Amino acid sequence: MTSPAWQKSSYSGSSNACVEVRAADGVVELHESDDADVIVRTTHPKFANFLQGAKAGEFDHLTTNP
């Protein structure tokens, strides 16, 4: 079985410290590029809901330091 290549956001630029994503074997997989051994798997609908929330700014408060 060959898995598709990992993709990272264009917002990451040339940085290797980013979250990467791919679709493989009917699920969506995510990992951090600097810790590739830990992979989070989820369904396509759950990932789509997460992306909708991210686009709507639902998680913006997590990107700032307290």
PDB file of C-alpha atoms in Angstrom:
ATOM      1  CA  MET A   1       0.000   0.000   0.000  1.00  0.00           C
ATOM      2  CA  THR A   2       1.336   3.417  -0.954  1.00  0.00           C
ATOM      3  CA  SER A   3       0.186   6.427   1.051  1.00  0.00           C
ATOM      4  CA  PRO A   4      -0.250   9.816  -0.583  1.00  0.00           C
ATOM      5  CA  ALA A   5       2.239  12.552   0.191  1.00  0.00           C
ATOM      6  CA  TRP A   6       1.754  14.771   3.208  1.00  0.00           C
ATOM      7  CA  GLN A   7       0.583  18.327   2.489  1.00  0.00           C
ATOM      8  CA  LYS A   8       1.294  21.399   4.555  1.00  0.00           C
ATOM      9  CA  SER A   9      -0.339  24.796   4.539  1.00  0.00           C
ATOM     10  CA  SER A  10       1.126  27.494   2.342  1.00  0.00           C
ATOM     11  CA  TYR A  11       1.062  29.651   5.488  1.00  0.00           C
ATOM     12  CA  SER A  12       3.916  27.508   6.849  1.00  0.00           C
ATOM     13  CA  GLY A  13       6.312  28.884   4.262  1.00  0.00           C
ATOM     14  CA  SER A  14       9.676  27.150   4.358  1.00  0.00           C
ATOM     15  CA  SER A  15       9.271  26.201   8.018  1.00  0.00           C
ATOM     16  CA  ASN A  16       9.406  22.537   8.955  1.00  0.00           C
ATOM     17  CA  ALA A  17       7.468  23.154  12.182  1.00  0.00           C
ATOM     18  CA  CYS A  18       3.937  22.707  10.886  1.00  0.00           C
ATOM     19  CA  VAL A  19       0.954  20.410  10.808  1.00  0.00           C
ATOM     20  CA  GLU A  20       0.692  18.248   7.698  1.00  0.00           C
ATOM     21  CA  VAL A  21      -2.357  16.417   6.391  1.00  0.00           C
ATOM     22  CA  ARG A  22      -3.194  13.662   3.911  1.00  0.00           C
ATOM     23  CA  ALA A  23      -6.108  11.418   2.949  1.00  0.00           C
ATOM     24  CA  ALA A  24      -5.246   7.730   3.158  1.00  0.00           C
ATOM     25  CA  ASP A  25      -7.246   4.526   3.431  1.00  0.00           C
ATOM     26  CA  GLY A  26     -10.581   6.341   3.756  1.00  0.00           C
ATOM     27  CA  VAL A  27      -9.531   8.627   6.632  1.00  0.00           C
ATOM     28  CA  VAL A  28      -7.784  11.964   7.063  1.00  0.00           C
ATOM     29  CA  GLU A  29      -4.433  11.837   8.836  1.00  0.00           C
ATOM     30  CA  LEU A  30      -2.599  14.723  10.515  1.00  0.00           C
ATOM     31  CA  HIS A  31       0.840  14.956  12.061  1.00  0.00           C
ATOM     32  CA  GLU A  32       3.388  17.554  13.085  1.00  0.00           C
ATOM     33  CA  SER A  33       6.277  17.674  10.650  1.00  0.00           C
ATOM     34  CA  ASP A  34       8.808  17.688  13.487  1.00  0.00           C
ATOM     35  CA  ASP A  35       7.149  14.700  15.266  1.00  0.00           C
ATOM     36  CA  ALA A  36       6.033  12.491  12.383  1.00  0.00           C
ATOM     37  CA  ASP A  37       5.666   9.350  14.508  1.00  0.00           C
ATOM     38  CA  VAL A  38       2.446  10.646  16.110  1.00  0.00           C
ATOM     39  CA  ILE A  39      -0.445  10.515  13.638  1.00  0.00           C
ATOM     40  CA  VAL A  40      -4.004  11.632  14.383  1.00  0.00           C
ATOM     41  CA  ARG A  41      -6.714   9.990  12.262  1.00  0.00           C
ATOM     42  CA  THR A  42     -10.246  11.246  11.734  1.00  0.00           C
ATOM     43  CA  THR A  43     -13.109  10.908   9.291  1.00  0.00           C
ATOM     44  CA  HIS A  44     -13.625  13.158   6.296  1.00  0.00           C
ATOM     45  CA  PRO A  45     -16.868  14.676   7.732  1.00  0.00           C
ATOM     46  CA  LYS A  46     -15.236  15.449  11.102  1.00  0.00           C
ATOM     47  CA  PHE A  47     -12.241  17.037   9.397  1.00  0.00           C
ATOM     48  CA  ALA A  48     -14.564  19.103   7.185  1.00  0.00           C
ATOM     49  CA  ASN A  49     -16.396  20.346  10.309  1.00  0.00           C
ATOM     50  CA  PHE A  50     -13.084  21.260  11.915  1.00  0.00           C
ATOM     51  CA  LEU A  51     -11.979  23.193   8.826  1.00  0.00           C
ATOM     52  CA  GLN A  52     -15.285  25.075   8.733  1.00  0.00           C
ATOM     53  CA  GLY A  53     -14.788  26.077  12.373  1.00  0.00           C
ATOM     54  CA  ALA A  54     -11.200  27.152  11.704  1.00  0.00           C
ATOM     55  CA  LYS A  55     -12.252  29.240   8.700  1.00  0.00           C
ATOM     56  CA  ALA A  56     -14.966  30.878  10.824  1.00  0.00           C
ATOM     57  CA  GLY A  57     -12.391  31.887  13.455  1.00  0.00           C
ATOM     58  CA  GLU A  58     -13.733  29.511  16.109  1.00  0.00           C
ATOM     59  CA  PHE A  59     -10.213  28.601  17.258  1.00  0.00           C
ATOM     60  CA  ASP A  60      -8.492  31.964  16.842  1.00  0.00           C
ATOM     61  CA  HIS A  61      -8.201  32.393  20.607  1.00  0.00           C
ATOM     62  CA  LEU A  62      -5.819  29.414  20.648  1.00  0.00           C
ATOM     63  CA  THR A  63      -3.281  31.187  18.445  1.00  0.00           C
ATOM     64  CA  THR A  64      -2.437  33.936  20.914  1.00  0.00           C
ATOM     65  CA  ASN A  65      -0.376  33.726  24.086  1.00  0.00           C
ATOM     66  CA  PRO A  66      -2.240  34.523  27.320  1.00  0.00           C
TER      67      PRO A  66
END
